[in-house]
Short mmCIF file of C-alpha atoms in Angstrom, two decimals:
data_model
loop_
_atom_site.label_atom_id
_atom_site.label_comp_id
_atom_site.label_asym_id
_atom_site.label_seq_id
_atom_site.Cartn_x
_atom_site.Cartn_y
_atom_site.Cartn_z
CA MET A 1 40.73 -28.36 4.17
CA ARG A 2 42.40 -25.16 3.05
CA HIS A 3 39.94 -24.05 0.01
CA SER A 4 37.34 -25.15 2.51
CA LEU A 5 38.32 -23.07 5.63
CA GLU A 6 38.07 -20.39 3.11
CA ARG A 7 34.73 -20.75 1.45
CA ILE A 8 33.49 -21.18 5.12
CA GLY A 9 35.10 -18.29 6.05
CA ALA A 10 33.27 -16.01 2.83
CA VAL A 11 30.14 -18.06 4.45
CA LEU A 12 30.80 -16.17 7.52
CA GLN A 13 32.13 -13.05 6.29
CA ARG A 14 28.93 -12.44 4.82
CA TYR A 15 27.24 -12.91 8.03
CA VAL A 16 29.51 -9.93 10.09
CA TYR A 17 28.83 -7.94 6.98
CA LEU A 18 25.09 -8.22 7.08
CA MET A 19 25.38 -7.84 11.05
CA ARG A 20 27.40 -4.38 10.89
CA SER A 21 25.29 -3.00 8.54
CA SER A 22 22.24 -3.33 10.27
CA TRP A 23 22.26 -2.14 14.63
CA PRO A 24 18.99 -3.99 14.48
CA ARG A 25 19.96 -7.66 14.05
CA LEU A 26 23.06 -6.43 16.42
CA VAL A 27 20.64 -5.77 18.92
CA GLU A 28 18.11 -8.53 18.39
CA LEU A 29 21.01 -11.02 19.85
CA ALA A 30 21.49 -9.96 23.09
CA PHE A 31 17.13 -9.14 23.16
CA TRP A 32 15.65 -12.43 23.80
CA PRO A 33 17.43 -13.47 26.69
CA THR A 34 17.55 -10.02 28.81
CA LEU A 35 13.73 -9.74 27.88
CA GLU A 36 13.00 -12.97 29.11
CA MET A 37 15.52 -13.15 31.97
CA ILE A 38 13.51 -9.92 33.41
CA MET A 39 9.75 -11.24 32.65
CA TRP A 40 10.44 -14.49 34.06
CA GLY A 41 12.64 -12.30 37.48
CA PHE A 42 9.30 -9.88 37.99
CA THR A 43 7.07 -12.61 37.49
CA SER A 44 9.02 -15.51 40.08
CA VAL A 45 9.03 -12.12 42.58
CA TYR A 46 5.35 -11.81 42.46
CA LEU A 47 4.82 -15.21 42.50
CA VAL A 48 6.87 -15.92 45.80
CA GLN A 49 4.82 -13.21 47.31
CA HIS A 50 1.14 -14.09 46.48
CA VAL A 51 1.98 -18.03 47.17
CA ASN A 52 -0.17 -18.36 49.36
CA ASN A 53 -2.53 -16.82 48.12
CA PHE A 54 -2.92 -17.18 44.07
CA ALA A 55 -6.41 -18.86 44.01
CA TYR A 56 -6.93 -17.07 40.86
CA GLY A 57 -3.37 -17.66 39.16
CA VAL A 58 -5.01 -19.64 35.93
CA SER A 59 -7.25 -16.89 35.27
CA LEU A 60 -4.38 -14.68 35.63
CA PHE A 61 -2.10 -16.26 33.48
CA ILE A 62 -4.28 -17.63 30.87
CA ALA A 63 -5.73 -14.31 30.17
CA GLY A 64 -2.93 -12.10 30.16
CA ALA A 65 -1.62 -14.33 27.81
CA LEU A 66 -4.11 -14.21 25.51
CA LEU A 67 -4.47 -10.59 25.67
CA TRP A 68 -0.80 -10.06 25.06
CA ASP A 69 -0.52 -12.12 22.20
CA LEU A 70 -3.43 -9.98 21.33
CA LEU A 71 -1.27 -6.81 20.80
CA ILE A 72 1.91 -8.62 19.09
CA ARG A 73 -0.67 -9.82 16.53
CA SER A 74 -1.92 -6.62 15.98
CA GLN A 75 1.20 -4.77 15.52
CA LEU A 76 2.32 -7.70 13.29
CA GLY A 77 -0.53 -7.64 11.09
CA VAL A 78 0.33 -3.81 10.89
CA SER A 79 3.46 -4.22 10.26
CA VAL A 80 4.03 -7.24 8.48
CA GLY A 81 1.35 -6.07 6.37
CA PHE A 82 4.26 -3.55 4.82
CA LEU A 83 6.62 -5.75 4.77
CA GLU A 84 4.93 -7.66 2.34
CA GLU A 85 5.32 -5.25 0.11
CA LEU A 86 8.77 -4.84 0.73
CA TRP A 87 9.47 -8.00 0.70
CA SER A 88 8.03 -8.60 -3.01
CA ARG A 89 8.94 -5.35 -4.12
CA ASN A 90 5.71 -3.97 -4.16
CA LEU A 91 5.66 -0.73 -2.92
CA GLY A 92 6.64 1.31 -5.39
CA HIS A 93 3.84 0.36 -7.38
CA LEU A 94 1.38 1.52 -4.24
CA PHE A 95 3.39 4.56 -3.97
CA ILE A 96 3.00 5.32 -7.66
CA SER A 97 -0.57 4.47 -7.54
CA PRO A 98 -3.65 7.33 -6.03
CA LEU A 99 -3.79 4.47 -3.09
CA ARG A 100 -3.34 7.97 -0.27
CA PRO A 101 -1.33 7.42 2.75
CA HIS A 102 -4.50 7.77 5.50
CA GLU A 103 -6.49 5.53 2.96
CA TRP A 104 -3.31 3.02 3.26
CA MET A 105 -2.88 2.98 6.87
CA ALA A 106 -7.14 2.69 7.22
CA ALA A 107 -6.22 -0.98 5.31
CA LEU A 108 -3.29 -1.57 7.61
CA ILE A 109 -5.50 -1.24 10.35
CA ILE A 110 -8.19 -3.50 8.83
CA SER A 111 -5.97 -6.03 8.02
CA SER A 112 -4.31 -6.03 11.40
CA ILE A 113 -8.09 -6.38 13.33
CA MET A 114 -8.41 -9.74 10.55
CA ARG A 115 -5.38 -10.98 11.55
CA ALA A 116 -5.46 -11.05 15.00
CA THR A 117 -8.71 -11.87 14.77
CA ILE A 118 -8.11 -15.29 12.44
CA SER A 119 -4.90 -16.16 15.07
CA VAL A 120 -5.68 -15.07 18.55
CA LEU A 121 -9.74 -15.93 18.17
CA PRO A 122 -9.28 -19.68 18.66
CA ALA A 123 -6.51 -19.32 21.06
CA MET A 124 -9.30 -17.79 23.13
CA LEU A 125 -11.70 -20.82 22.04
CA LEU A 126 -9.14 -23.34 22.91
CA ALA A 127 -8.77 -22.00 27.06
CA ILE A 128 -12.12 -23.13 27.29
CA VAL A 129 -11.14 -26.90 26.68
CA PHE A 130 -8.03 -27.14 27.43
CA TYR A 131 -8.39 -25.04 31.12
CA HIS A 132 -11.76 -24.65 31.25
CA TYR A 133 -11.40 -20.64 31.02
CA ASN A 134 -13.34 -18.56 29.18
CA ILE A 135 -11.82 -15.11 28.67
CA PHE A 136 -15.00 -13.95 27.86
CA THR A 137 -16.36 -13.84 31.37
CA LEU A 138 -14.20 -10.54 31.85
CA GLY A 139 -17.84 -10.02 30.48
CA LEU A 140 -18.03 -5.99 28.27
CA PRO A 141 -14.46 -4.40 29.31
CA LEU A 142 -13.00 -7.32 28.10
CA ILE A 143 -14.35 -5.16 24.35
CA GLY A 144 -12.56 -2.01 25.62
CA PHE A 145 -9.28 -4.20 26.46
CA ILE A 146 -9.36 -5.87 23.34
CA ILE A 147 -10.09 -2.43 21.58
CA CYS A 148 -7.56 -0.80 23.23
CA LEU A 149 -4.57 -3.26 22.80
CA MET A 150 -5.43 -3.14 19.40
CA TRP A 151 -5.38 0.20 18.39
CA MET A 152 -2.02 -0.22 21.09
CA GLY A 153 -0.67 -2.24 17.73
CA TRP A 154 -1.42 0.08 15.58
CA TRP A 155 0.30 2.70 16.33
CA PHE A 156 3.18 0.96 17.48
CA GLY A 157 2.98 -0.71 14.21
CA PHE A 158 3.51 2.67 12.27
CA LEU A 159 6.51 3.47 14.48
CA VAL A 160 8.00 -0.27 13.49
CA ILE A 161 7.09 0.68 10.01
CA SER A 162 8.49 4.38 10.16
CA VAL A 163 12.09 2.65 11.30
CA ILE A 164 11.74 0.10 8.52
CA MET A 165 11.22 3.12 6.20
CA ARG A 166 14.41 5.37 7.95
CA PHE A 167 16.50 1.50 7.90
CA GLY A 168 16.01 0.17 5.31
CA GLN A 169 15.03 -4.07 4.82
CA GLY A 170 17.79 -4.75 7.35
CA ALA A 171 15.50 -3.43 10.81
CA GLU A 172 12.84 -5.18 10.10
CA VAL A 173 14.27 -7.48 12.56
CA LEU A 174 12.14 -5.00 14.78
CA ALA A 175 8.78 -5.41 13.36
CA TRP A 176 9.39 -9.03 15.63
CA MET A 177 10.74 -8.02 19.08
CA ILE A 178 10.30 -4.28 19.95
CA VAL A 179 6.89 -5.52 21.40
CA TYR A 180 8.26 -7.62 23.38
CA ALA A 181 10.45 -4.43 24.83
CA ILE A 182 7.87 -3.34 26.67
CA ALA A 183 6.39 -6.73 27.39
CA PRO A 184 8.03 -6.30 31.37
CA MET A 185 6.54 -2.82 32.10
CA SER A 186 2.95 -3.86 30.47
CA ALA A 187 2.63 -5.67 34.24
CA VAL A 188 1.14 -9.18 31.87
CA PHE A 189 1.37 -11.63 34.13
CA TYR A 190 2.05 -9.33 37.55
CA PRO A 191 0.99 -5.58 38.78
CA ILE A 192 3.11 -2.49 38.19
CA SER A 193 3.68 -2.37 42.03
CA THR A 194 6.15 -5.42 41.38
CA LEU A 195 8.07 -3.16 38.97
CA PRO A 196 11.07 -0.87 40.69
CA ALA A 197 10.22 3.09 41.00
CA TRP A 198 11.63 3.89 37.89
CA LEU A 199 10.02 0.87 35.43
CA GLN A 200 6.63 1.74 37.08
CA VAL A 201 6.86 5.73 35.76
CA ILE A 202 7.94 4.09 32.35
CA ALA A 203 4.56 1.58 32.74
CA PHE A 204 2.31 4.38 33.86
CA ILE A 205 2.60 5.59 30.32
CA LEU A 206 1.53 2.61 28.54
CA PRO A 207 -1.63 1.78 27.56
CA SER A 208 -0.76 -2.41 27.93
CA SER A 209 -0.43 -1.89 31.40
CA HIS A 210 -3.30 -0.31 32.58
CA ILE A 211 -5.53 -2.69 30.19
CA PHE A 212 -3.55 -5.27 32.32
CA GLU A 213 -4.40 -3.84 35.70
CA GLY A 214 -7.92 -3.45 34.56
CA MET A 215 -7.59 -7.37 34.20
CA ARG A 216 -6.78 -7.95 36.75
CA ALA A 217 -9.11 -6.05 38.76
CA ILE A 218 -11.96 -7.66 37.59
CA ILE A 219 -10.46 -11.43 38.02
CA ILE A 220 -9.50 -10.41 41.34
CA HIS A 221 -11.85 -7.92 42.61
CA GLY A 222 -14.55 -8.48 40.53
CA THR A 223 -14.71 -4.69 39.55
CA PHE A 224 -14.54 -2.78 36.93
CA ASP A 225 -11.48 -0.41 37.02
CA ALA A 226 -12.90 2.88 34.78
CA ALA A 227 -10.25 5.31 35.46
CA GLN A 228 -7.26 2.40 34.10
CA MET A 229 -9.87 2.35 30.81
CA TRP A 230 -9.83 5.99 30.66
CA TRP A 231 -5.87 6.41 30.83
CA ALA A 232 -5.55 3.35 28.17
CA VAL A 233 -7.22 5.32 25.97
CA GLY A 234 -5.72 9.06 26.48
CA LEU A 235 -2.58 7.53 26.14
CA ASN A 236 -3.66 5.44 22.71
CA VAL A 237 -4.79 8.69 21.45
CA ILE A 238 -1.88 10.46 22.26
CA TYR A 239 -0.02 7.73 20.68
CA MET A 240 -1.66 7.37 17.67
CA ILE A 241 -1.89 10.47 16.54
CA ILE A 242 2.19 10.31 17.15
CA GLY A 243 2.62 7.47 15.39
CA VAL A 244 0.61 8.60 11.98
CA ILE A 245 2.66 11.92 12.39
CA VAL A 246 6.08 9.51 12.75
CA LEU A 247 4.68 7.37 9.32
CA TRP A 248 3.82 10.32 7.35
CA PHE A 249 6.72 12.52 7.63
CA SER A 250 8.81 8.64 7.49
CA ILE A 251 6.80 8.66 4.21
CA GLN A 252 8.34 12.00 2.72
CA ASN A 253 11.64 10.94 4.25
CA ALA A 254 11.55 8.27 1.89
CA ARG A 255 10.24 10.82 -0.81
CA ASN A 256 12.85 13.50 -0.21
CA ARG A 257 16.02 10.36 -0.62
CA GLY A 258 14.13 8.41 -3.95
CA ALA A 259 13.76 5.09 -1.33
CA LEU A 260 10.28 4.80 -2.22
CA LEU A 261 10.76 2.91 -5.38
CA VAL A 262 13.73 0.64 -4.04
CA VAL A 263 13.55 0.03 -0.71
CA GLY A 264 16.22 -2.90 0.22
CA GLU A 265 18.72 -4.50 2.66
CA MET B 1 -0.43 22.49 -22.10
CA ASP B 2 2.38 20.53 -22.02
CA ALA B 3 2.14 16.43 -19.94
CA ILE B 4 5.30 17.04 -18.53
CA GLU B 5 7.03 20.02 -17.82
CA ILE B 6 9.69 19.94 -15.57
CA ARG B 7 11.90 23.20 -14.57
CA ASN B 8 15.16 23.53 -13.41
CA PHE B 9 15.17 20.32 -11.79
CA SER B 10 18.07 19.04 -9.32
CA LYS B 11 18.27 16.55 -7.34
CA ARG B 12 21.33 16.47 -4.47
CA TYR B 13 21.99 13.36 -1.90
CA ARG B 14 24.50 14.96 0.29
CA ALA B 15 27.58 15.29 -2.11
CA VAL B 16 26.14 12.93 -4.44
CA THR B 17 23.94 14.83 -7.68
CA ALA B 18 21.94 12.63 -8.99
CA VAL B 19 20.62 15.39 -11.56
CA GLU B 20 21.28 19.43 -12.22
CA ASP B 21 19.58 21.69 -13.78
CA LEU B 22 17.16 19.29 -16.10
CA SER B 23 14.58 21.02 -18.23
CA PHE B 24 12.44 19.88 -21.02
CA SER B 25 8.88 19.55 -21.62
CA ILE B 26 6.61 17.10 -23.56
CA PRO B 27 3.64 17.37 -24.91
CA GLN B 28 0.42 15.75 -25.48
CA GLY B 29 0.68 12.92 -27.54
CA GLN B 30 4.45 11.94 -27.86
CA LEU B 31 6.31 9.11 -27.41
CA VAL B 32 9.98 10.09 -25.91
CA GLY B 33 12.74 8.70 -25.69
CA LEU B 34 14.90 8.99 -22.17
CA LEU B 35 18.10 7.76 -22.85
CA GLY B 36 21.57 7.09 -20.81
CA PRO B 37 24.27 5.67 -19.23
CA ASN B 38 24.15 4.44 -15.85
CA GLY B 39 23.72 6.43 -13.10
CA ALA B 40 22.72 9.05 -15.76
CA GLY B 41 19.59 10.06 -13.60
CA LYS B 42 17.17 8.16 -15.80
CA THR B 43 15.67 7.09 -12.71
CA THR B 44 15.82 9.93 -10.31
CA THR B 45 13.57 11.71 -13.27
CA MET B 46 11.26 9.22 -13.67
CA GLY B 47 11.18 9.29 -9.39
CA ALA B 48 9.93 12.71 -9.60
CA LEU B 49 7.99 12.62 -12.58
CA LEU B 50 5.50 10.13 -10.86
CA GLY B 51 6.01 11.82 -7.16
CA VAL B 52 7.56 9.62 -4.72
CA LEU B 53 11.36 11.68 -5.61
CA LEU B 54 11.03 15.57 -4.15
CA PRO B 55 13.91 17.99 -6.62
CA THR B 56 16.43 19.90 -4.04
CA SER B 57 15.33 22.70 -5.93
CA GLY B 58 12.72 23.18 -9.26
CA THR B 59 9.45 21.96 -10.99
CA VAL B 60 7.85 18.77 -12.06
CA ARG B 61 3.97 19.40 -13.00
CA VAL B 62 2.52 16.08 -15.10
CA LEU B 63 -1.19 17.48 -17.23
CA GLY B 64 -0.14 20.98 -15.22
CA VAL B 65 0.03 19.35 -11.83
CA ASP B 66 2.62 20.05 -9.37
CA MET B 67 4.07 16.24 -8.50
CA VAL B 68 5.29 17.87 -5.26
CA HIS B 69 3.03 18.93 -3.35
CA ASP B 70 -0.46 17.48 -5.48
CA ARG B 71 0.73 14.65 -7.41
CA PHE B 72 -2.43 13.14 -6.19
CA ARG B 73 -4.75 15.20 -8.77
CA ALA B 74 -2.55 13.66 -11.20
CA LEU B 75 -1.48 10.23 -10.48
CA PRO B 76 -4.92 8.67 -11.61
CA PHE B 77 -4.32 9.13 -14.76
CA MET B 78 -0.26 8.16 -14.84
CA ASN B 79 0.85 5.18 -14.17
CA PHE B 80 4.03 3.43 -14.70
CA SER B 81 5.86 -0.08 -15.55
CA SER B 82 9.84 -1.37 -14.42
CA PRO B 83 11.00 -4.79 -14.55
CA TYR B 84 12.93 -3.95 -10.97
CA VAL B 85 9.56 -3.00 -9.34
CA GLU B 86 7.84 -6.48 -8.95
CA LEU B 87 3.96 -7.63 -8.19
CA PRO B 88 3.26 -9.74 -5.05
CA TYR B 89 4.57 -13.14 -6.30
CA ARG B 90 1.99 -15.09 -4.04
CA LEU B 91 -0.63 -13.81 -5.64
CA THR B 92 -2.03 -14.79 -9.25
CA VAL B 93 -1.64 -12.19 -11.68
CA ALA B 94 -5.42 -12.06 -11.57
CA GLN B 95 -5.27 -11.07 -8.22
CA ASN B 96 -2.61 -8.56 -8.67
CA LEU B 97 -4.09 -6.69 -11.60
CA GLN B 98 -7.85 -7.07 -9.48
CA ILE B 99 -5.65 -4.63 -6.60
CA TYR B 100 -4.01 -2.35 -9.04
CA GLY B 101 -7.30 -1.88 -10.74
CA GLY B 102 -8.77 -0.98 -7.40
CA LEU B 103 -6.06 1.07 -6.39
CA TYR B 104 -6.91 3.14 -9.51
CA ASN B 105 -11.20 2.51 -9.37
CA ILE B 106 -11.30 0.70 -12.71
CA PRO B 107 -15.24 0.32 -13.65
CA ASN B 108 -15.76 -2.78 -14.56
CA LEU B 109 -12.81 -4.31 -14.03
CA ARG B 110 -13.16 -8.06 -14.36
CA ALA B 111 -13.70 -7.15 -17.52
CA ARG B 112 -10.22 -4.76 -18.15
CA ILE B 113 -8.67 -7.41 -16.74
CA ASP B 114 -9.60 -9.52 -19.57
CA GLU B 115 -9.64 -6.57 -22.48
CA ILE B 116 -5.95 -6.14 -21.42
CA ALA B 117 -4.67 -10.27 -21.25
CA HIS B 118 -6.07 -10.45 -24.59
CA GLU B 119 -4.57 -7.72 -26.17
CA LEU B 120 -0.81 -8.25 -24.52
CA ARG B 121 -1.42 -12.67 -25.06
CA PHE B 122 -1.36 -12.97 -21.69
CA THR B 123 -5.00 -15.01 -20.77
CA HIS B 124 -3.66 -18.61 -20.22
CA LEU B 125 -1.06 -17.09 -17.39
CA LEU B 126 -4.06 -14.84 -15.59
CA ASN B 127 -4.27 -17.64 -12.88
CA ARG B 128 -0.58 -18.49 -12.80
CA LYS B 129 0.99 -16.81 -9.43
CA ALA B 130 2.93 -13.99 -10.17
CA GLY B 131 6.29 -14.70 -8.63
CA LYS B 132 6.36 -18.69 -11.21
CA LEU B 133 5.92 -16.59 -13.94
CA SER B 134 9.72 -15.89 -16.11
CA ALA B 135 11.23 -12.77 -16.37
CA GLY B 136 9.38 -11.95 -20.36
CA GLN B 137 6.02 -12.62 -18.80
CA LYS B 138 6.50 -10.52 -15.59
CA THR B 139 7.54 -8.62 -18.27
CA ARG B 140 4.29 -8.06 -20.23
CA VAL B 141 1.93 -8.78 -17.04
CA ALA B 142 3.89 -5.19 -15.20
CA LEU B 143 2.92 -3.48 -18.77
CA ALA B 144 -0.52 -5.09 -18.60
CA LYS B 145 -0.48 -3.56 -14.51
CA ALA B 146 0.67 -0.10 -15.72
CA MET B 147 -1.97 0.03 -18.70
CA LEU B 148 -4.85 -1.20 -16.89
CA ASN B 149 -5.85 2.39 -15.80
CA LYS B 150 -6.11 3.94 -19.55
CA PRO B 151 -3.28 6.53 -18.50
CA LYS B 152 -3.06 9.82 -20.21
CA VAL B 153 0.30 9.78 -18.96
CA LEU B 154 2.56 6.42 -18.94
CA LEU B 155 6.27 6.13 -17.70
CA LEU B 156 8.00 2.89 -19.26
CA ASP B 157 11.29 1.70 -17.74
CA GLU B 158 12.97 -1.18 -20.47
CA PRO B 159 9.65 -2.11 -21.04
CA THR B 160 11.53 -4.80 -23.15
CA ALA B 161 13.84 -5.50 -21.04
CA SER B 162 14.09 -10.05 -20.87
CA LEU B 163 11.53 -11.06 -23.67
CA ASP B 164 13.05 -12.78 -26.62
CA PRO B 165 12.68 -10.94 -30.09
CA ASP B 166 9.18 -11.67 -30.98
CA SER B 167 7.95 -10.87 -28.41
CA ALA B 168 10.07 -7.64 -27.72
CA ASP B 169 8.26 -6.76 -31.12
CA GLN B 170 4.74 -7.77 -30.13
CA MET B 171 5.37 -5.17 -26.88
CA ARG B 172 6.66 -2.53 -29.24
CA THR B 173 3.37 -2.17 -31.73
CA PHE B 174 1.61 -2.66 -28.37
CA ILE B 175 2.52 0.32 -27.15
CA ALA B 176 2.48 2.72 -30.42
CA ASN B 177 -1.36 1.37 -31.01
CA TYR B 178 -1.31 2.87 -27.43
CA ARG B 179 -0.60 5.43 -28.90
CA ALA B 180 -2.20 6.01 -31.74
CA GLN B 181 -5.80 5.50 -30.44
CA THR B 182 -5.35 7.41 -26.95
CA GLY B 183 -3.16 10.41 -27.80
CA ALA B 184 -1.10 9.05 -24.59
CA THR B 185 2.06 10.45 -23.53
CA ILE B 186 4.85 7.76 -22.49
CA LEU B 187 8.27 8.91 -21.19
CA LEU B 188 10.16 5.60 -22.05
CA ALA B 189 13.76 4.14 -20.59
CA SER B 190 15.45 2.02 -22.67
CA HIS B 191 18.48 1.15 -23.49
CA ASN B 192 17.54 -0.88 -26.81
CA MET B 193 18.66 2.06 -28.87
CA ALA B 194 16.27 0.48 -32.04
CA GLU B 195 13.24 0.12 -30.32
CA VAL B 196 13.81 3.74 -29.05
CA GLU B 197 14.29 4.74 -33.28
CA GLN B 198 11.73 2.35 -33.84
CA LEU B 199 9.13 4.33 -31.46
CA CYS B 200 10.41 7.34 -30.34
CA ASP B 201 9.36 10.88 -31.76
CA HIS B 202 11.32 12.47 -30.01
CA VAL B 203 14.76 11.56 -27.33
CA LEU B 204 16.21 12.86 -24.41
CA MET B 205 19.70 11.96 -23.93
CA MET B 206 20.73 12.33 -19.95
CA LYS B 207 24.69 12.13 -19.33
CA GLY B 208 25.93 12.23 -15.28
CA GLY B 209 22.31 13.96 -14.66
CA ARG B 210 22.33 16.53 -17.46
CA LEU B 211 20.47 16.60 -20.05
CA VAL B 212 23.33 16.69 -22.97
CA ASP B 213 21.37 16.50 -26.33
CA GLN B 214 17.78 16.02 -27.23
CA GLY B 215 16.21 16.05 -31.34
CA THR B 216 14.81 13.11 -33.09
CA PRO B 217 16.10 10.27 -33.39
CA MET B 218 17.04 11.21 -37.25
CA GLU B 219 18.24 14.75 -36.35
CA LEU B 220 20.18 13.09 -33.58
CA VAL B 221 21.95 10.68 -35.82
CA ALA B 222 22.69 13.18 -38.19
CA ARG B 223 24.39 15.31 -35.62
CA TYR B 224 26.86 13.21 -34.63
CA GLY B 225 27.54 11.78 -38.21
CA GLU B 226 26.97 8.18 -37.42
CA GLU B 227 24.92 5.26 -38.65
CA ASN B 228 22.49 5.06 -35.85
CA LEU B 229 20.84 5.27 -32.21
CA GLU B 230 23.33 3.02 -30.92
CA LYS B 231 26.45 4.93 -32.28
CA VAL B 232 25.01 8.61 -31.33
CA PHE B 233 24.66 6.61 -27.84
CA LEU B 234 28.06 5.59 -28.04
CA SER B 235 29.53 8.84 -28.73
CA ILE B 236 28.41 10.58 -26.51
CA ALA B 237 28.67 8.39 -23.61
CA ARG B 238 32.09 7.24 -23.98
CA GLU B 239 33.22 11.05 -25.01
CA ASP B 240 34.65 11.89 -21.57
CA GLN B 241 36.48 8.31 -21.49
CA GLY B 242 38.33 9.83 -24.73
CA GLU B 243 38.84 13.44 -23.15
CA ASP B 244 40.50 11.11 -20.06
CA GLN B 245 42.65 8.72 -22.17
CA ASP B 246 44.03 12.43 -23.86
CA ALA B 247 45.06 14.20 -20.93
CA ALA B 248 46.03 10.69 -19.59
#
């Protein structure tokens, strides 16, 4: 019995060491319950305020969910593309090849488009079958929404890669969770006005919140708010530049630390 | 022009000095062994030669190209193989080689893959997933990947690790033939002293991040008055241990 407890203790010790050595793993423990509480809280507030006038509820929620997933898949497309190299210990081969950083980034973006299309398009079609909701009725602006959300996923992915390059494989949980951290401020299922004033400031500097506001304008009022689209494009340009620069510096930093041949936990 | 030229190369990680004031050059066409005990600085040196590790000070040039600022001019003509850097294991051997062939813009890639698979005797493994290969098979495929672009400068880290004596001998013959046919410059890090003695024109002995000696295998054996290179290696590696024991 005593030996058995010792062995259980040894395995537990391994997990404790792992968590202590990786702050993203610790953050992740508290992240999901907190996120869900915030998201569902604001969604409930919005529903209570509009419970008697909610003819567009299905459209708002399904369109929101589909477009939100597009952002997630786009970001994961970039981050997981990088993680695949890390998991197979192949990163060194890439960086000693003539592949230049901008070519690598372009390949990650194209891979992200492929992954996002494969994952979200079937859901968009199934929404027609199950709920008679056709997201393509959003018309031409939908193309703009899709491009802007995928674009956001790309620079977000670059930032995630930069963090993993800096902190090692222990930070890979960030790839799965970090984009959800902006979900409450992205106003996916409720308008920005539902948020407290200080969160509205954060929402304003996120391209995603402008996209979802634009989506609601079409669904509820039947109008395309070009200003929201331009805000999303402008912010994406700024963040993309920052994302590329940060990733470039991360590669240089990894070269300085000698981490490109051996990136691990 | 030397194929490889390192001048006053040092690499420090905060308080740890991985390599200190290392200088050597390798003329084109030479096959040079980079030897030293674990932690001697061999991998750091190879990383710097590949441009994936920035020196704290000093210069690193390959084929006349500064590997700190201009590495993409030299990388198409170089390659590297190490058992510690793997190929994506869910892809087949052929798929892996196609990807790397693409990265190096190799013409007639399919034919080149068939050729290298034939030369390294793993044609039957081309459709097998890399993750299903034995350690020895992985080593052979990794060498094939490193040979795909017919590099002018080839860096090999433990090229015969995990191979049985027969396969290891085939591999050594292949490396020697490749050098003879192409005039490639090869830097080989190995702990197999018999292999180094058999293959290398020149040997660089590192220890504690410094170059402690160099010469042809025969010169080193004669200088240290030992029977073979392995004894020379042990003599150098244990030098400080002896001093420590004396001091104690």
